[in-house]
Amino acid sequence: MSQHRPIKGVILDVDGTLVDSNEAHTRAWVEAMEWAGYHVDFKRVAPLIGMGGDKVLPEVLNISKDSPEGQRISQRRKEIFQQKYLATVKAFPGTAELLHHMHDQGLKLIIATSAEPDELNKMLQLIEPHIEELFENATTSKDASQSKPDPDVVQAAIERIKLSPQELIMIGDTAYDIEAASRASVAAIAFRSGGWSDEDLKGAVAIYDGPADLLKHYDESPLARGL
């Protein structure tokens, strides 16, 4: 049997992975579109969360995020999310404990998210004050011309963490995370916490319910055993 390749770093998605925010983001998008005069069903938008606005708006409304209308809707979504829904978002059980455990095991941690930098900072504070100190760095929408499932944000994370793709694993909650990781030659662990089925997440090397479930099974996981 071949020797397992050790993991030295972890690339982490945030929304739906570390914090329970997918529904809040969906509602903010739906309300922003309604505000702009477009009635879109919640179920139409929900499966798209995990992509950035550069993907959501063309997919749903055939509007570019960079167009005046796209910028207007994106800005309104951000306002609605921060003013109305951010206060409803909570970290998943076990999130802080998992992050501390991975860090204590000597793994380098970095974030790769489609969120904007100011939103990311607010999300991290929901996990634990100063939790950002556990991370080497973070890549956000500002670091990627294309959001997931394009690999841009993952590739940016690889460059910043200064490890090879083979030394890394990504943790996410959507098929977009798995595809983005795969296109950057990084293996992925998936969480069911974002609402996706095991069939949707089948490209992952392992699937867990969420942070607490991975922490419970940590010693048997790819993080401890390698790939």
PDB file of C-alpha atoms in Angstrom:
ATOM      1  CA  MET A   1       0.000   0.000   0.000  1.00  0.00           C
ATOM      2  CA  SER A   2       1.401   3.388  -0.955  1.00  0.00           C
ATOM      3  CA  GLN A   3       2.366   5.944   1.656  1.00  0.00           C
ATOM      4  CA  HIS A   4      -0.254   8.630   2.245  1.00  0.00           C
ATOM      5  CA  ARG A   5       0.804  12.124   1.205  1.00  0.00           C
ATOM      6  CA  PRO A   6       0.649  14.437   4.259  1.00  0.00           C
ATOM      7  CA  ILE A   7      -1.525  17.551   4.232  1.00  0.00           C
ATOM      8  CA  LYS A   8       0.241  20.762   5.271  1.00  0.00           C
ATOM      9  CA  GLY A   9      -2.458  23.364   4.669  1.00  0.00           C
ATOM     10  CA  VAL A  10      -6.209  23.847   4.402  1.00  0.00           C
ATOM     11  CA  ILE A  11      -8.101  26.215   2.107  1.00  0.00           C
ATOM     12  CA  LEU A  12     -11.458  27.081   3.659  1.00  0.00           C
ATOM     13  CA  ASP A  13     -14.689  28.357   2.205  1.00  0.00           C
ATOM     14  CA  VAL A  14     -16.757  30.396   4.690  1.00  0.00           C
ATOM     15  CA  ASP A  15     -20.450  30.732   3.747  1.00  0.00           C
ATOM     16  CA  GLY A  16     -22.258  27.441   4.322  1.00  0.00           C
ATOM     17  CA  THR A  17     -19.007  25.864   5.517  1.00  0.00           C
ATOM     18  CA  LEU A  18     -18.016  27.741   8.672  1.00  0.00           C
ATOM     19  CA  VAL A  19     -21.123  29.925   9.113  1.00  0.00           C
ATOM     20  CA  ASP A  20     -24.783  29.136   8.404  1.00  0.00           C
ATOM     21  CA  SER A  21     -25.380  31.968   5.949  1.00  0.00           C
ATOM     22  CA  ASN A  22     -26.567  30.446   2.654  1.00  0.00           C
ATOM     23  CA  GLU A  23     -30.266  31.108   3.267  1.00  0.00           C
ATOM     24  CA  ALA A  24     -29.534  34.676   4.380  1.00  0.00           C
ATOM     25  CA  HIS A  25     -27.548  35.333   1.203  1.00  0.00           C
ATOM     26  CA  THR A  26     -30.329  33.856  -0.920  1.00  0.00           C
ATOM     27  CA  ARG A  27     -32.959  36.082   0.693  1.00  0.00           C
ATOM     28  CA  ALA A  28     -30.764  39.164   0.257  1.00  0.00           C
ATOM     29  CA  TRP A  29     -30.333  38.438  -3.460  1.00  0.00           C
ATOM     30  CA  VAL A  30     -34.050  37.781  -3.966  1.00  0.00           C
ATOM     31  CA  GLU A  31     -35.011  40.997  -2.168  1.00  0.00           C
ATOM     32  CA  ALA A  32     -32.429  43.066  -4.048  1.00  0.00           C
ATOM     33  CA  MET A  33     -33.747  41.755  -7.359  1.00  0.00           C
ATOM     34  CA  GLU A  34     -37.325  42.454  -6.261  1.00  0.00           C
ATOM     35  CA  TRP A  35     -36.281  45.997  -5.311  1.00  0.00           C
ATOM     36  CA  ALA A  36     -34.916  46.425  -8.835  1.00  0.00           C
ATOM     37  CA  GLY A  37     -38.171  45.169 -10.362  1.00  0.00           C
ATOM     38  CA  TYR A  38     -37.342  41.512 -10.987  1.00  0.00           C
ATOM     39  CA  HIS A  39     -39.450  38.845  -9.307  1.00  0.00           C
ATOM     40  CA  VAL A  40     -37.281  35.768  -8.845  1.00  0.00           C
ATOM     41  CA  ASP A  41     -38.244  32.663  -6.874  1.00  0.00           C
ATOM     42  CA  PHE A  42     -36.151  31.764  -3.810  1.00  0.00           C
ATOM     43  CA  LYS A  43     -35.631  28.247  -5.191  1.00  0.00           C
ATOM     44  CA  ARG A  44     -34.118  29.694  -8.353  1.00  0.00           C
ATOM     45  CA  VAL A  45     -31.396  31.538  -6.447  1.00  0.00           C
ATOM     46  CA  ALA A  46     -30.669  29.115  -3.572  1.00  0.00           C
ATOM     47  CA  PRO A  47     -28.630  26.584  -5.614  1.00  0.00           C
ATOM     48  CA  LEU A  48     -26.428  29.407  -6.930  1.00  0.00           C
ATOM     49  CA  ILE A  49     -25.163  30.556  -3.526  1.00  0.00           C
ATOM     50  CA  GLY A  50     -21.489  29.736  -3.385  1.00  0.00           C
ATOM     51  CA  MET A  51     -20.872  31.524  -6.645  1.00  0.00           C
ATOM     52  CA  GLY A  52     -20.146  35.245  -6.674  1.00  0.00           C
ATOM     53  CA  GLY A  53     -22.380  37.957  -8.071  1.00  0.00           C
ATOM     54  CA  ASP A  54     -20.449  37.731 -11.336  1.00  0.00           C
ATOM     55  CA  LYS A  55     -22.141  34.353 -11.842  1.00  0.00           C
ATOM     56  CA  VAL A  56     -25.487  34.840 -10.043  1.00  0.00           C
ATOM     57  CA  LEU A  57     -26.694  37.903 -11.949  1.00  0.00           C
ATOM     58  CA  PRO A  58     -25.970  36.590 -15.471  1.00  0.00           C
ATOM     59  CA  GLU A  59     -27.454  33.204 -14.551  1.00  0.00           C
ATOM     60  CA  VAL A  60     -30.696  34.578 -13.095  1.00  0.00           C
ATOM     61  CA  LEU A  61     -31.278  37.889 -14.881  1.00  0.00           C
ATOM     62  CA  ASN A  62     -28.875  37.767 -17.832  1.00  0.00           C
ATOM     63  CA  ILE A  63     -27.257  40.925 -16.407  1.00  0.00           C
ATOM     64  CA  SER A  64     -23.529  41.503 -15.983  1.00  0.00           C
ATOM     65  CA  LYS A  65     -22.441  42.357 -12.448  1.00  0.00           C
ATOM     66  CA  ASP A  66     -20.276  45.131 -13.908  1.00  0.00           C
ATOM     67  CA  SER A  67     -23.159  46.797 -15.770  1.00  0.00           C
ATOM     68  CA  PRO A  68     -24.850  49.814 -14.097  1.00  0.00           C
ATOM     69  CA  GLU A  69     -27.905  47.658 -13.312  1.00  0.00           C
ATOM     70  CA  GLY A  70     -25.732  44.821 -12.034  1.00  0.00           C
ATOM     71  CA  GLN A  71     -23.766  47.167  -9.782  1.00  0.00           C
ATOM     72  CA  ARG A  72     -27.001  48.663  -8.471  1.00  0.00           C
ATOM     73  CA  ILE A  73     -28.475  45.276  -7.582  1.00  0.00           C
ATOM     74  CA  SER A  74     -25.181  44.027  -6.095  1.00  0.00           C
ATOM     75  CA  GLN A  75     -24.893  47.087  -3.878  1.00  0.00           C
ATOM     76  CA  ARG A  76     -28.500  46.718  -2.739  1.00  0.00           C
ATOM     77  CA  ARG A  77     -27.944  43.017  -1.967  1.00  0.00           C
ATOM     78  CA  LYS A  78     -24.979  43.960   0.191  1.00  0.00           C
ATOM     79  CA  GLU A  79     -27.017  46.577   2.086  1.00  0.00           C
ATOM     80  CA  ILE A  80     -29.922  44.190   2.652  1.00  0.00           C
ATOM     81  CA  PHE A  81     -27.625  41.412   3.834  1.00  0.00           C
ATOM     82  CA  GLN A  82     -25.709  43.580   6.275  1.00  0.00           C
ATOM     83  CA  GLN A  83     -28.689  45.540   7.606  1.00  0.00           C
ATOM     84  CA  LYS A  84     -31.305  42.781   7.739  1.00  0.00           C
ATOM     85  CA  TYR A  85     -29.715  39.345   7.685  1.00  0.00           C
ATOM     86  CA  LEU A  86     -26.196  39.466   9.109  1.00  0.00           C
ATOM     87  CA  ALA A  87     -27.590  39.516  12.648  1.00  0.00           C
ATOM     88  CA  THR A  88     -29.359  36.182  11.950  1.00  0.00           C
ATOM     89  CA  VAL A  89     -26.196  34.375  10.854  1.00  0.00           C
ATOM     90  CA  LYS A  90     -24.459  32.024  13.281  1.00  0.00           C
ATOM     91  CA  ALA A  91     -21.324  29.921  13.098  1.00  0.00           C
ATOM     92  CA  PHE A  92     -21.961  26.194  12.775  1.00  0.00           C
ATOM     93  CA  PRO A  93     -21.432  24.131  15.933  1.00  0.00           C
ATOM     94  CA  GLY A  94     -17.797  23.132  16.278  1.00  0.00           C
ATOM     95  CA  THR A  95     -16.441  25.726  13.836  1.00  0.00           C
ATOM     96  CA  ALA A  96     -14.123  27.530  16.256  1.00  0.00           C
ATOM     97  CA  GLU A  97     -13.010  24.252  17.810  1.00  0.00           C
ATOM     98  CA  LEU A  98     -12.191  22.728  14.410  1.00  0.00           C
ATOM     99  CA  LEU A  99     -10.193  25.773  13.324  1.00  0.00           C
ATOM    100  CA  HIS A 100      -8.202  25.783  16.559  1.00  0.00           C
ATOM    101  CA  HIS A 101      -7.593  22.034  16.316  1.00  0.00           C
ATOM    102  CA  MET A 102      -6.321  22.225  12.733  1.00  0.00           C
ATOM    103  CA  HIS A 103      -4.084  25.140  13.671  1.00  0.00           C
ATOM    104  CA  ASP A 104      -2.787  23.289  16.741  1.00  0.00           C
ATOM    105  CA  GLN A 105      -1.954  20.299  14.515  1.00  0.00           C
ATOM    106  CA  GLY A 106       0.400  22.563  12.567  1.00  0.00           C
ATOM    107  CA  LEU A 107      -1.761  23.024   9.486  1.00  0.00           C
ATOM    108  CA  LYS A 108      -1.587  26.366   7.687  1.00  0.00           C
ATOM    109  CA  LEU A 109      -5.073  27.823   7.182  1.00  0.00           C
ATOM    110  CA  ILE A 110      -6.237  30.195   4.456  1.00  0.00           C
ATOM    111  CA  ILE A 111      -9.657  31.387   3.327  1.00  0.00           C
ATOM    112  CA  ALA A 112     -10.903  31.303  -0.270  1.00  0.00           C
ATOM    113  CA  THR A 113     -14.342  32.898  -0.535  1.00  0.00           C
ATOM    114  CA  SER A 114     -16.541  34.660  -3.073  1.00  0.00           C
ATOM    115  CA  ALA A 115     -17.465  37.166  -0.362  1.00  0.00           C
ATOM    116  CA  GLU A 116     -16.212  40.735  -0.329  1.00  0.00           C
ATOM    117  CA  PRO A 117     -13.459  41.591   2.205  1.00  0.00           C
ATOM    118  CA  ASP A 118     -15.657  43.640   4.559  1.00  0.00           C
ATOM    119  CA  GLU A 119     -18.338  40.923   4.611  1.00  0.00           C
ATOM    120  CA  LEU A 120     -15.697  38.283   5.311  1.00  0.00           C
ATOM    121  CA  ASN A 121     -14.413  40.193   8.333  1.00  0.00           C
ATOM    122  CA  LYS A 122     -17.923  40.371   9.792  1.00  0.00           C
ATOM    123  CA  MET A 123     -18.450  36.644   9.173  1.00  0.00           C
ATOM    124  CA  LEU A 124     -15.233  35.703  10.942  1.00  0.00           C
ATOM    125  CA  GLN A 125     -16.235  37.699  14.027  1.00  0.00           C
ATOM    126  CA  LEU A 126     -19.367  35.532  14.243  1.00  0.00           C
ATOM    127  CA  ILE A 127     -17.148  32.509  14.783  1.00  0.00           C
ATOM    128  CA  GLU A 128     -15.004  33.954  17.557  1.00  0.00           C
ATOM    129  CA  PRO A 129     -13.337  37.294  18.260  1.00  0.00           C
ATOM    130  CA  HIS A 130      -9.832  37.380  16.739  1.00  0.00           C
ATOM    131  CA  ILE A 131     -10.329  34.030  14.952  1.00  0.00           C
ATOM    132  CA  GLU A 132      -8.689  35.656  11.908  1.00  0.00           C
ATOM    133  CA  GLU A 133      -5.364  35.314  13.755  1.00  0.00           C
ATOM    134  CA  LEU A 134      -5.442  31.565  13.011  1.00  0.00           C
ATOM    135  CA  PHE A 135      -5.309  32.195   9.262  1.00  0.00           C
ATOM    136  CA  GLU A 136      -2.212  32.835   7.192  1.00  0.00           C
ATOM    137  CA  ASN A 137      -4.201  34.966   4.780  1.00  0.00           C
ATOM    138  CA  ALA A 138      -7.505  35.209   2.923  1.00  0.00           C
ATOM    139  CA  THR A 139      -8.506  35.474  -0.722  1.00  0.00           C
ATOM    140  CA  THR A 140     -11.833  37.098  -1.567  1.00  0.00           C
ATOM    141  CA  SER A 141     -13.804  38.410  -4.534  1.00  0.00           C
ATOM    142  CA  LYS A 142     -11.180  41.164  -4.848  1.00  0.00           C
ATOM    143  CA  ASP A 143      -8.505  38.579  -5.660  1.00  0.00           C
ATOM    144  CA  ALA A 144     -10.366  36.732  -8.410  1.00  0.00           C
ATOM    145  CA  SER A 145     -11.641  37.955 -11.760  1.00  0.00           C
ATOM    146  CA  GLN A 146     -14.004  34.965 -11.859  1.00  0.00           C
ATOM    147  CA  SER A 147     -15.705  33.427  -8.817  1.00  0.00           C
ATOM    148  CA  LYS A 148     -16.199  29.721  -8.108  1.00  0.00           C
ATOM    149  CA  PRO A 149     -16.548  27.294  -9.835  1.00  0.00           C
ATOM    150  CA  ASP A 150     -13.719  29.006 -11.704  1.00  0.00           C
ATOM    151  CA  PRO A 151     -10.482  28.239  -9.838  1.00  0.00           C
ATOM    152  CA  ASP A 152      -9.189  31.840  -9.593  1.00  0.00           C
ATOM    153  CA  VAL A 153      -9.758  32.350  -5.850  1.00  0.00           C
ATOM    154  CA  VAL A 154      -8.312  28.913  -5.019  1.00  0.00           C
ATOM    155  CA  GLN A 155      -5.249  29.541  -7.174  1.00  0.00           C
ATOM    156  CA  ALA A 156      -4.765  32.889  -5.422  1.00  0.00           C
ATOM    157  CA  ALA A 157      -4.904  31.078  -2.072  1.00  0.00           C
ATOM    158  CA  ILE A 158      -2.317  28.529  -3.241  1.00  0.00           C
ATOM    159  CA  GLU A 159       0.054  31.328  -4.225  1.00  0.00           C
ATOM    160  CA  ARG A 160      -0.347  33.111  -0.900  1.00  0.00           C
ATOM    161  CA  ILE A 161       0.002  30.088   1.347  1.00  0.00           C
ATOM    162  CA  LYS A 162       3.159  29.022  -0.529  1.00  0.00           C
ATOM    163  CA  LEU A 163       2.409  25.302  -0.562  1.00  0.00           C
ATOM    164  CA  SER A 164       1.923  23.026  -3.551  1.00  0.00           C
ATOM    165  CA  PRO A 165      -1.633  21.953  -4.516  1.00  0.00           C
ATOM    166  CA  GLN A 166      -0.688  18.398  -3.505  1.00  0.00           C
ATOM    167  CA  GLU A 167       0.076  19.567   0.049  1.00  0.00           C
ATOM    168  CA  LEU A 168      -3.314  21.250   0.398  1.00  0.00           C
ATOM    169  CA  ILE A 169      -6.930  20.269   0.859  1.00  0.00           C
ATOM    170  CA  MET A 170      -9.967  22.510   0.500  1.00  0.00           C
ATOM    171  CA  ILE A 171     -13.067  22.390   2.703  1.00  0.00           C
ATOM    172  CA  GLY A 172     -16.326  23.647   1.195  1.00  0.00           C
ATOM    173  CA  ASP A 173     -20.052  23.022   1.090  1.00  0.00           C
ATOM    174  CA  THR A 174     -21.003  23.247  -2.590  1.00  0.00           C
ATOM    175  CA  ALA A 175     -20.258  21.563  -5.885  1.00  0.00           C
ATOM    176  CA  TYR A 176     -18.685  24.902  -6.894  1.00  0.00           C
ATOM    177  CA  ASP A 177     -16.070  24.564  -4.155  1.00  0.00           C
ATOM    178  CA  ILE A 178     -15.212  21.031  -5.264  1.00  0.00           C
ATOM    179  CA  GLU A 179     -14.980  22.017  -8.928  1.00  0.00           C
ATOM    180  CA  ALA A 180     -12.861  25.099  -8.197  1.00  0.00           C
ATOM    181  CA  ALA A 181     -10.514  23.026  -6.048  1.00  0.00           C
ATOM    182  CA  SER A 182     -10.289  20.290  -8.670  1.00  0.00           C
ATOM    183  CA  ARG A 183      -9.487  22.775 -11.422  1.00  0.00           C
ATOM    184  CA  ALA A 184      -6.648  24.045  -9.211  1.00  0.00           C
ATOM    185  CA  SER A 185      -5.437  20.445  -8.628  1.00  0.00           C
ATOM    186  CA  VAL A 186      -6.484  20.509  -4.944  1.00  0.00           C
ATOM    187  CA  ALA A 187      -8.473  17.718  -3.272  1.00  0.00           C
ATOM    188  CA  ALA A 188     -11.640  18.728  -1.411  1.00  0.00           C
ATOM    189  CA  ILE A 189     -13.526  17.736   1.721  1.00  0.00           C
ATOM    190  CA  ALA A 190     -17.231  18.596   1.563  1.00  0.00           C
ATOM    191  CA  PHE A 191     -19.718  19.524   4.262  1.00  0.00           C
ATOM    192  CA  ARG A 192     -23.450  18.835   3.985  1.00  0.00           C
ATOM    193  CA  SER A 193     -24.088  22.005   6.021  1.00  0.00           C
ATOM    194  CA  GLY A 194     -24.776  24.131   2.934  1.00  0.00           C
ATOM    195  CA  GLY A 195     -27.756  21.996   1.960  1.00  0.00           C
ATOM    196  CA  TRP A 196     -26.216  20.058  -0.929  1.00  0.00           C
ATOM    197  CA  SER A 197     -26.734  16.314  -1.373  1.00  0.00           C
ATOM    198  CA  ASP A 198     -23.993  13.692  -1.293  1.00  0.00           C
ATOM    199  CA  GLU A 199     -24.633  13.111  -4.996  1.00  0.00           C
ATOM    200  CA  ASP A 200     -23.929  16.794  -5.694  1.00  0.00           C
ATOM    201  CA  LEU A 201     -20.754  16.595  -3.598  1.00  0.00           C
ATOM    202  CA  LYS A 202     -19.487  13.319  -5.053  1.00  0.00           C
ATOM    203  CA  GLY A 203     -16.175  14.773  -6.264  1.00  0.00           C
ATOM    204  CA  ALA A 204     -15.012  15.252  -2.661  1.00  0.00           C
ATOM    205  CA  VAL A 205     -12.501  12.870  -1.068  1.00  0.00           C
ATOM    206  CA  ALA A 206     -14.673  12.820   2.097  1.00  0.00           C
ATOM    207  CA  ILE A 207     -18.057  14.228   3.141  1.00  0.00           C
ATOM    208  CA  TYR A 208     -19.076  15.260   6.671  1.00  0.00           C
ATOM    209  CA  ASP A 209     -22.180  16.867   8.149  1.00  0.00           C
ATOM    210  CA  GLY A 210     -20.238  19.988   9.148  1.00  0.00           C
ATOM    211  CA  PRO A 211     -17.381  21.244  11.332  1.00  0.00           C
ATOM    212  CA  ALA A 212     -18.411  19.303  14.448  1.00  0.00           C
ATOM    213  CA  ASP A 213     -18.683  16.037  12.479  1.00  0.00           C
ATOM    214  CA  LEU A 214     -15.236  16.477  10.928  1.00  0.00           C
ATOM    215  CA  LEU A 215     -13.756  17.323  14.330  1.00  0.00           C
ATOM    216  CA  LYS A 216     -15.345  14.185  15.806  1.00  0.00           C
ATOM    217  CA  HIS A 217     -13.813  12.025  13.054  1.00  0.00           C
ATOM    218  CA  TYR A 218     -10.641  14.084  12.651  1.00  0.00           C
ATOM    219  CA  ASP A 219      -8.133  11.297  13.324  1.00  0.00           C
ATOM    220  CA  GLU A 220      -9.602   9.158  10.513  1.00  0.00           C
ATOM    221  CA  SER A 221      -9.977  12.086   8.126  1.00  0.00           C
ATOM    222  CA  PRO A 222      -7.719  13.023   5.176  1.00  0.00           C
ATOM    223  CA  LEU A 223      -6.488  15.970   7.286  1.00  0.00           C
ATOM    224  CA  ALA A 224      -4.806  13.574   9.726  1.00  0.00           C
ATOM    225  CA  ARG A 225      -4.169  10.567   7.489  1.00  0.00           C
ATOM    226  CA  GLY A 226      -3.152  12.418   4.331  1.00  0.00           C
ATOM    227  CA  LEU A 227      -4.178  11.650   0.769  1.00  0.00           C
TER     228      LEU A 227
END
